[in-house]
Amino acid sequence: MTTESTGPAGSAEPTGASGNTTRAWLRERSELGVCVLLFALGVLVLTDALTMDVDIAQRGPIGPRTVPFVVGAGLLLVGALLAVDVLRGGRGEAEGGEDVDLDEPADWRTVLLLTGVFLGAAVLIGPLGFPIAGALLFWGAAYALGSRHYGRDPLIAAGLSLFTYFVFDNLLGVPLPGGPLMGVL
């Protein structure tokens, strides 16, 4: 025999169901998880910006901390506004794209291939340098996403990687590791 109590909305519910009610309330407002993620990222970015060493790079009133402060504050603001909207009853619409079949499962093979390519590039950028690791990253991403042009893709990846290296290293002044190609480039 269960006793019934009146919930916050005035509906009768079993006494032991308060855990289920809380779980149901959170499930209906799952967007709050995105709010927590945005808030945590905003705090992380702001904390990182506050601990950033800027003595060398500071050349005026707008320094290297400016963009992280703006991004961190923006993340906090968007997270708070989204939380208010969700708590007021706002809900995101389900994806309704023409080319998206919502009944199909996720393509985990592609996700795992892309994850492996990104992690491989992160590991290889130190010993091989950005031009080679970047070319492997670009070619691996194209392969993981379905391109099977084995003659064209590596050439485009190498060109894109070299172009990116030259833009960052020479034009923007952001030093990237050159690896064994440092003397050649």
GROMACS .gro file of C-alpha atoms in nm:
model
  185
    1MET     CA    1   0.000   0.000   0.000
    2THR     CA    2   0.149   0.334  -0.103
    3THR     CA    3   0.060   0.667   0.037
    4GLU     CA    4   0.011   0.951  -0.205
    5SER     CA    5   0.134   1.305  -0.164
    6THR     CA    6   0.073   1.613  -0.363
    7GLY     CA    7   0.367   1.715  -0.588
    8PRO     CA    8   0.469   2.066  -0.683
    9ALA     CA    9   0.217   2.080  -0.967
   10GLY     CA   10  -0.065   1.951  -0.749
   11SER     CA   11  -0.067   1.602  -0.903
   12ALA     CA   12  -0.081   1.293  -0.687
   13GLU     CA   13   0.232   1.080  -0.691
   14PRO     CA   14   0.357   0.786  -0.485
   15THR     CA   15   0.589   0.881  -0.199
   16GLY     CA   16   0.881   0.672  -0.332
   17ALA     CA   17   0.858   0.829  -0.677
   18SER     CA   18   1.034   1.156  -0.595
   19GLY     CA   19   1.356   1.021  -0.753
   20ASN     CA   20   1.164   0.928  -1.065
   21THR     CA   21   0.998   1.269  -1.069
   22THR     CA   22   1.334   1.444  -1.045
   23ARG     CA   23   1.473   1.224  -1.320
   24ALA     CA   24   1.171   1.295  -1.541
   25TRP     CA   25   1.202   1.670  -1.473
   26LEU     CA   26   1.570   1.663  -1.575
   27ARG     CA   27   1.497   1.450  -1.881
   28GLU     CA   28   1.241   1.706  -1.999
   29ARG     CA   29   1.504   1.978  -1.955
   30SER     CA   30   1.808   1.797  -2.093
   31GLU     CA   31   1.926   2.121  -2.252
   32LEU     CA   32   2.041   2.220  -1.903
   33GLY     CA   33   2.337   1.987  -1.962
   34VAL     CA   34   2.445   2.214  -2.247
   35CYS     CA   35   2.410   2.512  -2.012
   36VAL     CA   36   2.639   2.344  -1.758
   37LEU     CA   37   2.891   2.263  -2.032
   38LEU     CA   38   2.888   2.622  -2.163
   39PHE     CA   39   2.927   2.759  -1.811
   40ALA     CA   40   3.217   2.522  -1.736
   41LEU     CA   41   3.391   2.616  -2.062
   42GLY     CA   42   3.342   2.985  -1.986
   43VAL     CA   43   3.495   2.945  -1.640
   44LEU     CA   44   3.784   2.745  -1.789
   45VAL     CA   45   3.854   3.008  -2.057
   46LEU     CA   46   3.836   3.296  -1.808
   47THR     CA   47   4.060   3.112  -1.560
   48ASP     CA   48   4.310   3.041  -1.834
   49ALA     CA   49   4.301   3.404  -1.948
   50LEU     CA   50   4.363   3.529  -1.595
   51THR     CA   51   4.668   3.305  -1.553
   52MET     CA   52   4.811   3.389  -1.896
   53ASP     CA   53   5.161   3.541  -1.901
   54VAL     CA   54   5.137   3.850  -2.123
   55ASP     CA   55   5.447   4.055  -2.043
   56ILE     CA   56   5.623   3.984  -2.373
   57ALA     CA   57   5.325   3.999  -2.610
   58GLN     CA   58   5.156   4.311  -2.468
   59ARG     CA   59   5.185   4.595  -2.721
   60GLY     CA   60   4.894   4.818  -2.642
   61PRO     CA   61   4.563   4.837  -2.461
   62ILE     CA   62   4.430   4.530  -2.641
   63GLY     CA   63   4.651   4.234  -2.566
   64PRO     CA   64   4.638   3.856  -2.579
   65ARG     CA   65   4.392   3.840  -2.288
   66THR     CA   66   4.120   4.038  -2.466
   67VAL     CA   67   3.981   3.765  -2.691
   68PRO     CA   68   3.977   3.496  -2.419
   69PHE     CA   69   3.796   3.737  -2.186
   70VAL     CA   70   3.535   3.815  -2.454
   71VAL     CA   71   3.492   3.446  -2.544
   72GLY     CA   72   3.473   3.338  -2.178
   73ALA     CA   73   3.221   3.608  -2.092
   74GLY     CA   74   3.021   3.519  -2.402
   75LEU     CA   75   3.012   3.153  -2.302
   76LEU     CA   76   2.890   3.244  -1.953
   77LEU     CA   77   2.626   3.480  -2.095
   78VAL     CA   78   2.497   3.231  -2.351
   79GLY     CA   79   2.490   2.953  -2.089
   80ALA     CA   80   2.291   3.172  -1.848
   81LEU     CA   81   2.045   3.290  -2.116
   82LEU     CA   82   1.993   2.933  -2.236
   83ALA     CA   83   1.933   2.814  -1.879
   84VAL     CA   84   1.672   3.086  -1.824
   85ASP     CA   85   1.502   2.993  -2.152
   86VAL     CA   86   1.496   2.621  -2.067
   87LEU     CA   87   1.364   2.683  -1.715
   88ARG     CA   88   1.088   2.901  -1.862
   89GLY     CA   89   0.978   2.612  -2.082
   90GLY     CA   90   1.176   2.671  -2.401
   91ARG     CA   91   1.278   2.359  -2.590
   92GLY     CA   92   1.504   2.299  -2.886
   93GLU     CA   93   1.342   2.164  -3.200
   94ALA     CA   94   1.441   1.822  -3.325
   95GLU     CA   95   1.652   1.813  -3.638
   96GLY     CA   96   1.426   1.818  -3.940
   97GLY     CA   97   1.675   1.841  -4.228
   98GLU     CA   98   1.584   1.690  -4.561
   99ASP     CA   99   1.905   1.494  -4.593
  100VAL     CA  100   1.914   1.365  -4.235
  101ASP     CA  101   1.753   1.033  -4.150
  102LEU     CA  102   1.685   1.050  -3.777
  103ASP     CA  103   1.608   0.678  -3.764
  104GLU     CA  104   1.963   0.582  -3.868
  105PRO     CA  105   2.221   0.525  -3.596
  106ALA     CA  106   2.534   0.736  -3.568
  107ASP     CA  107   2.826   0.646  -3.793
  108TRP     CA  108   3.071   0.547  -3.519
  109ARG     CA  109   3.332   0.427  -3.769
  110THR     CA  110   3.372   0.781  -3.903
  111VAL     CA  111   3.375   0.932  -3.554
  112LEU     CA  112   3.645   0.688  -3.439
  113LEU     CA  113   3.852   0.741  -3.755
  114LEU     CA  114   3.840   1.119  -3.711
  115THR     CA  115   3.928   1.086  -3.344
  116GLY     CA  116   4.226   0.867  -3.434
  117VAL     CA  117   4.340   1.110  -3.703
  118PHE     CA  118   4.324   1.409  -3.464
  119LEU     CA  119   4.503   1.224  -3.185
  120GLY     CA  120   4.765   1.094  -3.431
  121ALA     CA  121   4.831   1.446  -3.559
  122ALA     CA  122   4.862   1.575  -3.201
  123VAL     CA  123   5.120   1.307  -3.123
  124LEU     CA  124   5.313   1.348  -3.450
  125ILE     CA  125   5.331   1.728  -3.465
  126GLY     CA  126   5.628   1.738  -3.227
  127PRO     CA  127   5.861   1.486  -3.394
  128LEU     CA  128   5.747   1.534  -3.757
  129GLY     CA  129   5.656   1.901  -3.753
  130PHE     CA  130   5.340   2.074  -3.869
  131PRO     CA  131   5.383   2.032  -4.246
  132ILE     CA  132   5.395   1.653  -4.230
  133ALA     CA  133   5.155   1.606  -3.937
  134GLY     CA  134   4.914   1.858  -4.092
  135ALA     CA  135   4.922   1.677  -4.426
  136LEU     CA  136   4.844   1.350  -4.249
  137LEU     CA  137   4.565   1.525  -4.058
  138PHE     CA  138   4.406   1.673  -4.370
  139TRP     CA  139   4.440   1.353  -4.573
  140GLY     CA  140   4.316   1.135  -4.285
  141ALA     CA  141   4.014   1.359  -4.229
  142ALA     CA  142   3.926   1.345  -4.600
  143TYR     CA  143   3.959   0.965  -4.595
  144ALA     CA  144   3.749   0.932  -4.277
  145LEU     CA  145   3.478   1.148  -4.431
  146GLY     CA  146   3.458   0.928  -4.741
  147SER     CA  147   3.698   1.061  -5.006
  148ARG     CA  148   3.878   0.780  -5.188
  149HIS     CA  149   4.091   0.974  -5.440
  150TYR     CA  150   4.427   0.822  -5.345
  151GLY     CA  151   4.629   1.028  -5.594
  152ARG     CA  152   4.462   1.365  -5.548
  153ASP     CA  153   4.388   1.375  -5.172
  154PRO     CA  154   4.747   1.346  -5.043
  155LEU     CA  155   4.860   1.620  -5.285
  156ILE     CA  156   4.583   1.856  -5.176
  157ALA     CA  157   4.655   1.773  -4.810
  158ALA     CA  158   5.026   1.846  -4.853
  159GLY     CA  159   4.955   2.174  -5.033
  160LEU     CA  160   4.701   2.282  -4.773
  161SER     CA  161   4.937   2.191  -4.490
  162LEU     CA  162   5.231   2.382  -4.643
  163PHE     CA  163   5.009   2.683  -4.714
  164THR     CA  164   4.881   2.681  -4.354
  165TYR     CA  165   5.237   2.648  -4.222
  166PHE     CA  166   5.363   2.943  -4.428
  167VAL     CA  167   5.067   3.166  -4.337
  168PHE     CA  168   5.102   3.103  -3.964
  169ASP     CA  169   5.481   3.089  -3.945
  170ASN     CA  170   5.578   3.365  -4.188
  171LEU     CA  171   5.281   3.600  -4.224
  172LEU     CA  172   5.119   3.586  -3.880
  173GLY     CA  173   5.437   3.528  -3.681
  174VAL     CA  174   5.298   3.223  -3.500
  175PRO     CA  175   5.584   2.974  -3.484
  176LEU     CA  176   5.484   2.620  -3.577
  177PRO     CA  177   5.721   2.324  -3.545
  178GLY     CA  178   5.884   2.254  -3.879
  179GLY     CA  179   6.025   1.915  -3.788
  180PRO     CA  180   6.272   1.754  -4.028
  181LEU     CA  181   6.161   1.993  -4.307
  182MET     CA  182   6.280   2.297  -4.107
  183GLY     CA  183   6.600   2.336  -4.312
  184VAL     CA  184   6.418   2.277  -4.642
  185LEU     CA  185   6.133   2.522  -4.582
   0.00000   0.00000   0.00000
